[in-house]
Coordinates of C-alpha atoms and ligand atoms in Angstrom, one line a residue:
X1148 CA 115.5 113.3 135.8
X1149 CA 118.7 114.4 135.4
X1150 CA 121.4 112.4 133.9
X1151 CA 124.6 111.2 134.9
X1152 CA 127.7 113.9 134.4
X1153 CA 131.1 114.3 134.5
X1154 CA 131.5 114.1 137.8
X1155 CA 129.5 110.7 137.7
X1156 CA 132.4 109.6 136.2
X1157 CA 134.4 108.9 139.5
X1158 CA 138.5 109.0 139.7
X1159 CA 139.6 110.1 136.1
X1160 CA 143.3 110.3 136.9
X1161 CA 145.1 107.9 134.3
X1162 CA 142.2 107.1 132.7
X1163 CA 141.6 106.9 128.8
X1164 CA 138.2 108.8 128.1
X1165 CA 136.1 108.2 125.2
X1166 CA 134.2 111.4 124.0
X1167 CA 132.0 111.3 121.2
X1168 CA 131.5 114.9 119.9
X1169 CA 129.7 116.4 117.2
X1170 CA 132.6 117.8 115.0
X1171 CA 130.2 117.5 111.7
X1172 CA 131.1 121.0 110.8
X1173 CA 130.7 123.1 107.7
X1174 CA 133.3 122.6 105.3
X1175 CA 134.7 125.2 102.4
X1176 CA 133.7 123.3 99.5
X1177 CA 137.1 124.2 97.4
X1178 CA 139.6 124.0 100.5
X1179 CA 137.8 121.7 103.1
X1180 CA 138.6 124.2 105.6
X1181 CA 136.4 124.6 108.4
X1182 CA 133.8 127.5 108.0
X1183 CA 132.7 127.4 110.8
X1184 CA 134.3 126.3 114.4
X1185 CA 131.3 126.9 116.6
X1186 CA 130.7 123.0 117.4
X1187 CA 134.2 122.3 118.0
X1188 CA 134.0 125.2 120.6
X1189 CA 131.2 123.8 122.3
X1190 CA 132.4 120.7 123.6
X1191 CA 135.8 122.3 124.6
X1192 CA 134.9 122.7 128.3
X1193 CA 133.9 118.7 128.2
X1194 CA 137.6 117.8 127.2
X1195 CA 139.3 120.5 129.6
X1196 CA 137.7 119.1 132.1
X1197 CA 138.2 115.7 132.0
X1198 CA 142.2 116.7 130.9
X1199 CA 142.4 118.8 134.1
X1200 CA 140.8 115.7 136.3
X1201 CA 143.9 114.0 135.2
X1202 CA 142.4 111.9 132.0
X1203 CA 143.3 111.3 128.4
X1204 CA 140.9 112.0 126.0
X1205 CA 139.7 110.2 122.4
X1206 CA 137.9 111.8 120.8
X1207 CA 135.0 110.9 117.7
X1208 CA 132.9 112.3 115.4
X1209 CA 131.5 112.0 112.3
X1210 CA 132.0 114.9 109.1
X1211 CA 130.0 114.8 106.5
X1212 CA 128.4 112.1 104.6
X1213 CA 131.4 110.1 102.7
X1214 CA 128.9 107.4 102.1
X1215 CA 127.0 109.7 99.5
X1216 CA 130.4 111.5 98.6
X1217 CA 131.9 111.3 95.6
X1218 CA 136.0 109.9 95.9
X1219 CA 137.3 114.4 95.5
X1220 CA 134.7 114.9 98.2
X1221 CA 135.4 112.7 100.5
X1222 CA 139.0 113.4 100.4
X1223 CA 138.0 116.6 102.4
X1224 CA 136.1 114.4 105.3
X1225 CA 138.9 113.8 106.7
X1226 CA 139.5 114.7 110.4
X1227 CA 142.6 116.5 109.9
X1228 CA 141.5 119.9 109.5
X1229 CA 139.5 119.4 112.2
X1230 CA 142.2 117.9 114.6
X1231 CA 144.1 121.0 113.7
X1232 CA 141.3 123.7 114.3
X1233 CA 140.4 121.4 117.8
X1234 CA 144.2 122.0 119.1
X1235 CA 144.2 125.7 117.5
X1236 CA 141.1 126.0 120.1
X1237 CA 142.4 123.7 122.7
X1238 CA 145.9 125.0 123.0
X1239 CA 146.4 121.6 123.5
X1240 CA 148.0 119.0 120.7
X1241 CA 146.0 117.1 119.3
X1242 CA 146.9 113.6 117.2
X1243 CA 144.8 112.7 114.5
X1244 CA 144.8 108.8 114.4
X1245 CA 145.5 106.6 111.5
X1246 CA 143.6 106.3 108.6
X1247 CA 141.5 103.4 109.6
X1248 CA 138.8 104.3 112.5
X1249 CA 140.0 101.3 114.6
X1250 CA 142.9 98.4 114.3
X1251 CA 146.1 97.9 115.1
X1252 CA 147.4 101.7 114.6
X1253 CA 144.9 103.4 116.8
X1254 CA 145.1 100.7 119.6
X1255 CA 148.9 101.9 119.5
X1256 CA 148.0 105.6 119.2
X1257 CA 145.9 104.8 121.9
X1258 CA 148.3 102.7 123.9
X1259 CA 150.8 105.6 123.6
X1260 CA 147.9 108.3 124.7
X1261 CA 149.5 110.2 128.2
X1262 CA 147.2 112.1 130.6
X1263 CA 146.4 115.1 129.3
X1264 CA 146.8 114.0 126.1
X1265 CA 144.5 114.0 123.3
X1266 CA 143.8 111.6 120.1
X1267 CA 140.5 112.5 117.6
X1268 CA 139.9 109.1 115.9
X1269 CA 139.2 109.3 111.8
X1270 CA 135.8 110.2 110.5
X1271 CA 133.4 107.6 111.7
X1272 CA 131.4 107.5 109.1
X1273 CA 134.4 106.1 106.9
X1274 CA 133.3 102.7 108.8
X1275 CA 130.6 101.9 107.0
X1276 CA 129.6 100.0 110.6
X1277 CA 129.3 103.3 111.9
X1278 CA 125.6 103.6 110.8
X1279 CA 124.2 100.5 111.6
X1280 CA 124.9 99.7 115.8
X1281 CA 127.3 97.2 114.9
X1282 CA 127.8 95.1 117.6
X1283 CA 131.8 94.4 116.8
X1284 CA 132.2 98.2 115.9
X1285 CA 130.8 99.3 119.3
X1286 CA 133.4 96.4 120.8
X1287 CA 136.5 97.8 119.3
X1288 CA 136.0 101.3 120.2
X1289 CA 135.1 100.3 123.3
X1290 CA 138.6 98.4 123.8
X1291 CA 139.7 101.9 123.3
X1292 CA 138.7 103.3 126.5
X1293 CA 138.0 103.1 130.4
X1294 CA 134.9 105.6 130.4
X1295 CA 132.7 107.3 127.6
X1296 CA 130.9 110.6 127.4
X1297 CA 128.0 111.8 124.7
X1298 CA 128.9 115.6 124.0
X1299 CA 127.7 115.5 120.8
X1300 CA 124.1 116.9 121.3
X1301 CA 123.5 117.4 117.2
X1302 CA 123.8 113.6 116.9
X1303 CA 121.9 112.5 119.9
X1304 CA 118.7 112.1 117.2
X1305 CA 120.6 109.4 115.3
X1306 CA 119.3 106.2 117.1
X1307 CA 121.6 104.0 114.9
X1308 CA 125.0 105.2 115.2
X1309 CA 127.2 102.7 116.9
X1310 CA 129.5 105.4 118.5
X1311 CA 125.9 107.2 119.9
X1312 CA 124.1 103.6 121.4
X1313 CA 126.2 100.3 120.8
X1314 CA 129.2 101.7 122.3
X1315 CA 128.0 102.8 125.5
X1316 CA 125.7 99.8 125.5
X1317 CA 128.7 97.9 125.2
X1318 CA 130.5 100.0 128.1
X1319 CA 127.7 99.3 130.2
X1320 CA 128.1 95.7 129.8
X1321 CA 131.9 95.9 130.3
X1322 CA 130.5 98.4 133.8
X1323 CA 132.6 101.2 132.6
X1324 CA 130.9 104.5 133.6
X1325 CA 128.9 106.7 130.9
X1326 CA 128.0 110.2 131.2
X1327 CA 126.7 112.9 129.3
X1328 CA 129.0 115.9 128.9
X1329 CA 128.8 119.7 129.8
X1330 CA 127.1 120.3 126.2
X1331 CA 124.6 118.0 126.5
X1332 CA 123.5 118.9 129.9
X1333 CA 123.2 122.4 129.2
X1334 CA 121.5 122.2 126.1
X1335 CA 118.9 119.5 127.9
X1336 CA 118.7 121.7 130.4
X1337 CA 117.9 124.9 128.3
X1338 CA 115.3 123.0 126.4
X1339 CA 113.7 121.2 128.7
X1340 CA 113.0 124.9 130.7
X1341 CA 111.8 126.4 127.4
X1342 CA 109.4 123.5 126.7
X1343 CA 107.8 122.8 130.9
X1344 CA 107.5 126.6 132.2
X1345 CA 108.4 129.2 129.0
X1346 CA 108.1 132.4 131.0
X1347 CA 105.0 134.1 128.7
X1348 CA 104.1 135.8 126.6
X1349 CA 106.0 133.3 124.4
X1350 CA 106.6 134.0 120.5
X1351 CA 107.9 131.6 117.9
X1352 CA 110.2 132.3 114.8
X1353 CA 110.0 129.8 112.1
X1354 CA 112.0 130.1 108.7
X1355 CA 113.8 128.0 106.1
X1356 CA 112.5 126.1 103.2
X1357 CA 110.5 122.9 104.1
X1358 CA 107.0 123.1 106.4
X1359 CA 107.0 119.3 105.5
X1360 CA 110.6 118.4 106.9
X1361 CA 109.0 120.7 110.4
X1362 CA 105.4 119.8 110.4
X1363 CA 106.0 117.6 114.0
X1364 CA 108.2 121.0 115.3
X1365 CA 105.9 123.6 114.3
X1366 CA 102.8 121.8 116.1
X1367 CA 104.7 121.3 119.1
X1368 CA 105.1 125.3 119.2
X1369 CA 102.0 126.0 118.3
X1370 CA 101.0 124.0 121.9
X1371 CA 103.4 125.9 123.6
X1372 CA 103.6 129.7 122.1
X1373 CA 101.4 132.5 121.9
X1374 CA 101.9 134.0 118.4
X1375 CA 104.2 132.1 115.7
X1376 CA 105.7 134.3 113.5
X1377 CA 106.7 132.7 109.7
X1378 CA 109.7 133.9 107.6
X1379 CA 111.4 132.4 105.2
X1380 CA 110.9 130.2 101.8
X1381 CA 108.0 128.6 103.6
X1382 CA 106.6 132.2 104.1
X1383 CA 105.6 131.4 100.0
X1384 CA 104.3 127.9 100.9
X1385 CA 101.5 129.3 102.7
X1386 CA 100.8 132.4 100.6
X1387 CA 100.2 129.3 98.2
X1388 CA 98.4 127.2 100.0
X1389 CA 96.0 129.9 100.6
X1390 CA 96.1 130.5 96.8
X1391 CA 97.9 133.7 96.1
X1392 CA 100.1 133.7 92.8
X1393 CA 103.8 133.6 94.3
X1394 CA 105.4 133.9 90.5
X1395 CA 108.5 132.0 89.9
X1396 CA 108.8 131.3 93.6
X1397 CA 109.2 127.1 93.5
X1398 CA 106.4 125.7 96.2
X1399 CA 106.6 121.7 95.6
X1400 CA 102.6 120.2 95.9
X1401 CA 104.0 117.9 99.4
X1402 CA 105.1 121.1 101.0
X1403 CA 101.1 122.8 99.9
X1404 CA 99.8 119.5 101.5
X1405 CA 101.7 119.9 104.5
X1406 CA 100.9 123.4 105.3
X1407 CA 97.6 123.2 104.3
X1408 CA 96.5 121.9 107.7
X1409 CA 98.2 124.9 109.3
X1410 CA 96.0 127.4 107.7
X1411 CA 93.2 127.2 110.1
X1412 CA 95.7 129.4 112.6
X1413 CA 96.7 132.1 110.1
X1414 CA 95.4 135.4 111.9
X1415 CA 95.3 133.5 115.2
X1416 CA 98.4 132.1 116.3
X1417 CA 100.3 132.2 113.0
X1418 CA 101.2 135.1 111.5
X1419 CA 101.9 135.7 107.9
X1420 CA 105.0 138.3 106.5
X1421 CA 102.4 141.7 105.3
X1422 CA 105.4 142.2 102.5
X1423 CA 108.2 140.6 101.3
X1424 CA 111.1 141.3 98.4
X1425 CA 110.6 139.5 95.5
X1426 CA 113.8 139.5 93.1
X1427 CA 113.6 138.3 89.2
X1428 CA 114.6 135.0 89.0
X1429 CA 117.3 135.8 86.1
X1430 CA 118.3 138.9 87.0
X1431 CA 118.6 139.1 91.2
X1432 CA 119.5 142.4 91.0
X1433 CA 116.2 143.6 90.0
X1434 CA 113.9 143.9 93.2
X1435 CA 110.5 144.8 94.4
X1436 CA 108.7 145.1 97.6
X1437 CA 105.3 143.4 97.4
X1438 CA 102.3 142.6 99.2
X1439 CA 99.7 140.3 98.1
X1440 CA 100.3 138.7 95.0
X1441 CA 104.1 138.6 93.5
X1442 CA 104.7 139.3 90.0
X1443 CA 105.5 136.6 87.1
X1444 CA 108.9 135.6 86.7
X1445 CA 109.8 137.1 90.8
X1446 CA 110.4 134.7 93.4
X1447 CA 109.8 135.3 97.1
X1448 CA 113.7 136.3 98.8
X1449 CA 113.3 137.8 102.3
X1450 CA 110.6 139.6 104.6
X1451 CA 109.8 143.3 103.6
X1452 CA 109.9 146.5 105.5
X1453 CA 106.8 146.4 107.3
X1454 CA 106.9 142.8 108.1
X1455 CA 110.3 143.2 109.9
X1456 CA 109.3 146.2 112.2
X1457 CA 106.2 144.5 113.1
X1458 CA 108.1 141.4 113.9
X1459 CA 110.8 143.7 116.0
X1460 CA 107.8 144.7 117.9
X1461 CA 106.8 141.1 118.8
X1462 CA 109.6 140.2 120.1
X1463 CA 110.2 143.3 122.2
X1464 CA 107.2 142.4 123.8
X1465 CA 108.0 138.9 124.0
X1466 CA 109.7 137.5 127.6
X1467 CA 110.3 134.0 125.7
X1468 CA 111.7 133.8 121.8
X1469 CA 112.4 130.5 120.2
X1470 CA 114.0 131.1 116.8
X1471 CA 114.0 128.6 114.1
X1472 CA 114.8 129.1 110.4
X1473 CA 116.4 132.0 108.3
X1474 CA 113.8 134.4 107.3
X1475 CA 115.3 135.0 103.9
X1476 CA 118.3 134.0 101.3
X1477 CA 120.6 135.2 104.0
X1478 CA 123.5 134.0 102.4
X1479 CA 123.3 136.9 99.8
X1480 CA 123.8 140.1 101.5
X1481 CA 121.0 141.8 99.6
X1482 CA 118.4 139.2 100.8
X1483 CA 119.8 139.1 105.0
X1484 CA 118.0 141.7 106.3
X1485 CA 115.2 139.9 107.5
X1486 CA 117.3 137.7 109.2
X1487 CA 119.7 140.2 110.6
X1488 CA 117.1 142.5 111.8
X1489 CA 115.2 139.6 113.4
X1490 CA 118.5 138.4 115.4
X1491 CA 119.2 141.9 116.5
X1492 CA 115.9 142.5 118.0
X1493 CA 116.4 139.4 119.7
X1494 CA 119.9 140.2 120.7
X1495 CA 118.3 143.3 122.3
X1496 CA 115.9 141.6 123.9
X1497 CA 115.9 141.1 127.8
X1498 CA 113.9 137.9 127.7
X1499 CA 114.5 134.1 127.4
X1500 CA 116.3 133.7 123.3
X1501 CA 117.0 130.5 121.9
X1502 CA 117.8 130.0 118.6
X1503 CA 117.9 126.5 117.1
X1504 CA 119.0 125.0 113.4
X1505 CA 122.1 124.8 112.1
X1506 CA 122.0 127.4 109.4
X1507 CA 120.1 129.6 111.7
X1508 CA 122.8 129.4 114.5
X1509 CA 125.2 130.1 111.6
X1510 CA 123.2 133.3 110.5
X1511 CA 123.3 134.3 114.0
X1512 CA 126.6 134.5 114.0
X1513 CA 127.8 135.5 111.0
X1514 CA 125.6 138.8 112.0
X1515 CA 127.7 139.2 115.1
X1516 CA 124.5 138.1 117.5
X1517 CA 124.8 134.6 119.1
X1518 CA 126.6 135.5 122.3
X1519 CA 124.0 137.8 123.1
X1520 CA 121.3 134.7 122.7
X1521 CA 120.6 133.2 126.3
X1522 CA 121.2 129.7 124.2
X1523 CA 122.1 128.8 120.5
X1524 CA 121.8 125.0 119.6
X1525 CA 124.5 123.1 118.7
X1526 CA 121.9 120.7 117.4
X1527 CA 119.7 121.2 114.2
X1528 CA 117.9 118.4 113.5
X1529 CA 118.3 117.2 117.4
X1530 CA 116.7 120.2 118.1
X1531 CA 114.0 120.3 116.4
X1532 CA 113.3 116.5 117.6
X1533 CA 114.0 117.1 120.7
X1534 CA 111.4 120.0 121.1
X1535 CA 109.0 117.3 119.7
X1536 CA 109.7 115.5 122.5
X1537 CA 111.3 112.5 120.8
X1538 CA 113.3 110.1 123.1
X1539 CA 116.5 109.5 121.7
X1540 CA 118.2 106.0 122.2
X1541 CA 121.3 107.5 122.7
X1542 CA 120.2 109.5 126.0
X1543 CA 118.9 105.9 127.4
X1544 CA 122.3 104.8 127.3
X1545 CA 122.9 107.2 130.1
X1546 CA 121.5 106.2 133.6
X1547 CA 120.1 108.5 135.4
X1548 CA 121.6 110.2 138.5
Ligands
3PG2092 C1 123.9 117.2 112.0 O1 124.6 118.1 111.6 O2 122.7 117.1 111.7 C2 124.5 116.1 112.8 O3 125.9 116.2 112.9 C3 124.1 114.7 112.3 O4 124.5 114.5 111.0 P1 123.6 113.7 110.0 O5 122.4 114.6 109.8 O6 124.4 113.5 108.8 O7 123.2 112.4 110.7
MG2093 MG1 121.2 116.3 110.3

């Protein structure tokens, strides 16, 4: 059932909005600029819209983790880089309010709000309320606003986050309307078609490090895909598993454990990488192609040749592609070509693409291929729970239509 939108909302003119987005972007570690703006682009049409209806918008988010930062790091979570890239985009100004995520200052920031004007509160997370559905939290944000709207898909898994399920509890109570914004309707809608009625054949992509972190994700494909291709650091894992010497490649015993399990579909459903490039572990520069076994002191750094053309054929031949994972150390241009190659074929590709994961979505795009995707996922760890099928609390905040 679908759930309630924007134009759920009713009249918006004059009204104080209250948007929580997922603005929890990638930071440059020395600078705190943003790296990369792709979330703050997302939830744009969400705020346009409601400014054109005649509202004002607040909006929130979270950055980072500042309770696990150290007092230099968290200097860099604050908002105002990202209330400056958010107006850049906008072409709209947009405050950043006070230091404190609520009190006296933002109720005055907020008193002062115009329509069409826009306010981005502080980092939630410098509340340390934020992460615990704090009743009184959830009250004072919600004596903020007339109305409230979830655009921030990436969050939705987080079932304790006051601004994602106390607030719009509390809203409820108070019977102001809640909605979910054009982001999260599109991106439930996008899923939910991949995951009912895939149009087949349907192929998998799985990458990154941990099969234990995506042991509930990777099942859930299996159900629903034809072949599942594996790339990737856990591309090693399984060689492992299945007892072939990986060299210096570092396979921790939980992650054997976990895929273990898995290697009842290897030939079948699951397909293994034929090669890969192993590069010497102190000296990167020194590579080899292998199959089988990897030498001592190698590690395992990307997919090989062969591997990637027969994965290019896969996917041609694919209507459906749902892309999870880097395939390699993509972030060193001598170790990306699995994972450009991989999002170029599906680039090409005239079927149904979806790519999902934060550092894969980042990938994509750094290689010049997301707009070509049908979808790429704001969410990464919302999207691999959502495939699962987990119900998230802060969807059953919003009624239905
Ligand atoms: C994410 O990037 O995963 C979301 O913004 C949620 O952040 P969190 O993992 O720190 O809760
Ligand atoms: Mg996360």
């Amino acid at each position: 059932m679908a759930k309630k939108t924007l134009n759920d909302l009713g009249d918006l003119k004059g009204k104080k909005v209250l948007v929580r987005v997922d603005f929890n972007v990638p930071l440059d570690k020395k600078t705190g600029a943003v790296k990369n703006d792709r979330r703050i682009r997302a939830a744009l049409p969400t705020i346009r819209h409601l400014l054109d209806a005649g509202a004002s918008v607040i909006a929130m988010s979270h950055l980072g983790r500042p309770e696990k930062a150290t007092p230099d790091e968290r200097k860099n979570l604050t908002m105002d880089k990202v209330a400056a890239k958010f107006g850049e985009l906008l072409t709209v100004p947009v405050a950043k309010a006070a230091s404190d995520v609520v009190g006296p200052a933002v109720t005055a920031a907020v008193a002062a709000l115009k329509p069409g004007g826009v306010l981005l509160l502080e980092n939630l997370r410098f509340d340390p309320r934020e992460q615990k559905n704090d009743p009184e939290f959830a009250a004072a944000l919600a004596a903020l606003g007339d109305a409230y709207v979830n655009d921030a898909f990436g969050t939705c898994q987080n079932d304790k986050d006051t601004s994602m399920v106390g607030l719009p509890a509390n809203l409820k109570a108070a019977g102001k309307p809640r909605a979910i914004g054009l982001l999260v309707a599109k991106e439930l809608e996008i899923i939910d078609g991949l995951m009912t009625e895939p149009k087949p054949p349907v192929l998998g992509i799985m990458g990154g490090a941990k099969v234990s972190d995506k042991i509930a994700f990777i099942n859930t494909l299996l159900a629903k895909v034809d072949h599942l291709l594996i790339g990737g650091k856990m591309t090693y894992t399984f060689l492992k598993a299945q007892g072939v010497d990986v060299g210096a490649t570092r396979v921790g015993d939980e992650e054997i454990e976990a895929a273990k399990p898995l290697l009842a579909f290897v030939g079948k459903k699951i397909t293994l990488p034929v090669d890969y490039v192993a590069a010497k572990s102190d000296d990167l520069l020194q590579t080899q192609v292998c199959e089988g076994a990897i030498p001592a002191g190698f590690e395992g750094v990307d997919i090989g040749p062969k591997t990637i053309e027969h994965y290019k054929v896969q996917i041609k031949e694919s209507a459906t592609v749902i892309w999870n994972g880097p395939l390699g150390w993509f972030e060193q241009t001598a170790f990306s070509r699995g994972t450009q190659y991989i999002a170029e074929a599906m680039a090409a590709s005239a079927g149904v693409t979806v790519v999902g994961g934060g550092e894969t979505a980042e990938a994509a795009e750094q290689f010049g291929f997301a707009e070509k995707m049908t979808h790429v996922s704001t969410g990464g760890g919302a999207f691999l729970a959502y495939v699962e099928g987990k119900k998230f609390q802060s969807l059953a905040q919003i009624d239905d239509k």
